[in-house]
GROMACS .gro file of C-alpha atoms in nm:
model
  113
    1SER     CA    1  -1.033   1.719   0.830
    2ARG     CA    2  -0.792   1.972   0.684
    3LEU     CA    3  -0.514   1.846   0.916
    4LEU     CA    4  -0.580   1.488   0.800
    5VAL     CA    5  -0.552   1.590   0.435
    6SER     CA    6  -0.249   1.815   0.471
    7GLU     CA    7  -0.049   1.633   0.738
    8VAL     CA    8  -0.147   1.268   0.779
    9LEU     CA    9  -0.239   1.140   0.432
   10PRO     CA   10   0.083   1.252   0.260
   11PHE     CA   11   0.280   1.072   0.534
   12VAL     CA   12   0.069   0.755   0.490
   13GLN     CA   13   0.132   0.775   0.114
   14ARG     CA   14   0.509   0.787   0.169
   15VAL     CA   15   0.492   0.496   0.414
   16LEU     CA   16   0.302   0.292   0.157
   17GLN     CA   17   0.588   0.330  -0.093
   18PRO     CA   18   0.848   0.097   0.064
   19ALA     CA   19   1.198   0.098  -0.071
   20ILE     CA   20   1.179  -0.260  -0.184
   21LYS     CA   21   1.353  -0.365  -0.499
   22LEU     CA   22   1.157  -0.627  -0.688
   23ALA     CA   23   1.324  -0.963  -0.675
   24ASN     CA   24   1.212  -1.319  -0.697
   25MET     CA   25   0.986  -1.353  -0.396
   26HIS     CA   26   1.154  -1.688  -0.307
   27LEU     CA   27   1.497  -1.526  -0.306
   28MET     CA   28   1.415  -1.227  -0.081
   29SER     CA   29   1.621  -1.177   0.233
   30ALA     CA   30   1.463  -1.198   0.576
   31GLU     CA   31   1.486  -0.819   0.603
   32GLN     CA   32   1.298  -0.774   0.271
   33LYS     CA   33   1.029  -1.017   0.384
   34GLU     CA   34   0.992  -0.825   0.712
   35GLN     CA   35   0.950  -0.501   0.515
   36LEU     CA   36   0.675  -0.663   0.305
   37GLN     CA   37   0.499  -0.790   0.622
   38ALA     CA   38   0.525  -0.445   0.782
   39HIS     CA   39   0.374  -0.291   0.471
   40VAL     CA   40   0.085  -0.540   0.487
   41GLU     CA   41   0.022  -0.463   0.853
   42ILE     CA   42   0.010  -0.089   0.782
   43MET     CA   43  -0.239  -0.145   0.502
   44ILE     CA   44  -0.456  -0.365   0.731
   45GLY     CA   45  -0.438  -0.099   1.001
   46PHE     CA   46  -0.568   0.170   0.762
   47GLY     CA   47  -0.818  -0.059   0.587
   48LEU     CA   48  -0.640  -0.030   0.251
   49HIS     CA   49  -0.592  -0.277  -0.033
   50TYR     CA   50  -0.472  -0.280  -0.394
   51ARG     CA   51  -0.716  -0.305  -0.680
   52PRO     CA   52  -0.650  -0.338  -1.055
   53VAL     CA   53  -0.695  -0.022  -1.256
   54HIS     CA   54  -0.913  -0.127  -1.547
   55GLY     CA   55  -0.822   0.001  -1.887
   56ALA     CA   56  -0.478   0.121  -1.776
   57SER     CA   57  -0.192   0.068  -2.013
   58PRO     CA   58   0.047  -0.073  -1.898
   59PRO     CA   59  -0.157  -0.271  -1.641
   60THR     CA   60  -0.130  -0.130  -1.289
   61MET     CA   61  -0.290  -0.140  -0.948
   62ALA     CA   62  -0.399   0.142  -0.715
   63ILE     CA   63  -0.458   0.173  -0.346
   64GLU     CA   64  -0.823   0.154  -0.251
   65PRO     CA   65  -0.985   0.359  -0.110
   66ASN     CA   66  -0.813   0.622  -0.328
   67PHE     CA   67  -0.684   0.891  -0.101
   68GLU     CA   68  -0.414   1.002  -0.344
   69ASP     CA   69  -0.663   1.225  -0.529
   70VAL     CA   70  -0.749   1.396  -0.200
   71ILE     CA   71  -0.381   1.465  -0.134
   72ALA     CA   72  -0.325   1.602  -0.486
   73PHE     CA   73  -0.623   1.840  -0.472
   74PRO     CA   74  -0.599   2.132  -0.478
   75LYS     CA   75  -0.269   2.158  -0.656
   76ARG     CA   76  -0.039   2.363  -0.441
   77ALA     CA   77   0.304   2.502  -0.512
   78ASP     CA   78   0.438   2.334  -0.197
   79ALA     CA   79   0.272   1.998  -0.267
   80GLN     CA   80   0.519   1.715  -0.258
   81ARG     CA   81   0.563   1.499  -0.563
   82ALA     CA   82   0.426   1.149  -0.516
   83PRO     CA   83   0.687   0.872  -0.511
   84SER     CA   84   0.705   0.642  -0.806
   85PRO     CA   85   0.454   0.357  -0.796
   86LEU     CA   86   0.551   0.008  -0.690
   87ALA     CA   87   0.603  -0.254  -0.957
   88LEU     CA   88   0.286  -0.436  -1.056
   89GLU     CA   89   0.419  -0.775  -0.955
   90LEU     CA   90   0.510  -0.644  -0.608
   91MET     CA   91   0.161  -0.486  -0.566
   92LYS     CA   92  -0.002  -0.817  -0.664
   93HIS     CA   93   0.219  -1.000  -0.411
   94LEU     CA   94   0.137  -0.750  -0.140
   95GLN     CA   95  -0.235  -0.777  -0.208
   96GLN     CA   96  -0.205  -1.159  -0.184
   97MET     CA   97  -0.019  -1.128   0.148
   98LEU     CA   98  -0.284  -0.884   0.272
   99GLU     CA   99  -0.566  -1.125   0.188
  100VAL     CA  100  -0.393  -1.415   0.358
  101SER     CA  101  -0.326  -1.204   0.670
  102LEU     CA  102  -0.691  -1.094   0.688
  103MET     CA  103  -0.808  -1.456   0.645
  104LYS     CA  104  -0.578  -1.573   0.930
  105LYS     CA  105  -0.701  -1.295   1.159
  106SER     CA  106  -1.063  -1.382   1.081
  107VAL     CA  107  -1.003  -1.751   1.156
  108LEU     CA  108  -0.831  -1.665   1.482
  109THR     CA  109  -1.117  -1.432   1.579
  110ALA     CA  110  -1.377  -1.697   1.500
  111ALA     CA  111  -1.182  -1.963   1.695
  112SER     CA  112  -1.159  -1.740   2.004
  113LYS     CA  113  -1.534  -1.693   2.023
   0.00000   0.00000   0.00000
């Protein structure tokens, strides 16, 4: 449990902060689209999704289940600073891609039975 909190979750958090500059989704390069799809597959693998943070100003989204609080507690001198959050539009797009991927997988699973 301690190993998970101290070693694995911070790595997962860094992986879930892809270096993608927000651009018009229709004008993204093939490499950027591959990065987005890889991000979606990682989130599916860990059972994560984005949810709106109600009452936040400016509007934002957070990863659910929220493991960032577990990583941040207790505050340690050697704790790494969390990367800056993704842009809201990008998180919305990633959540939409995540939902579509999950629906496709569920259809394929149902068809194979």
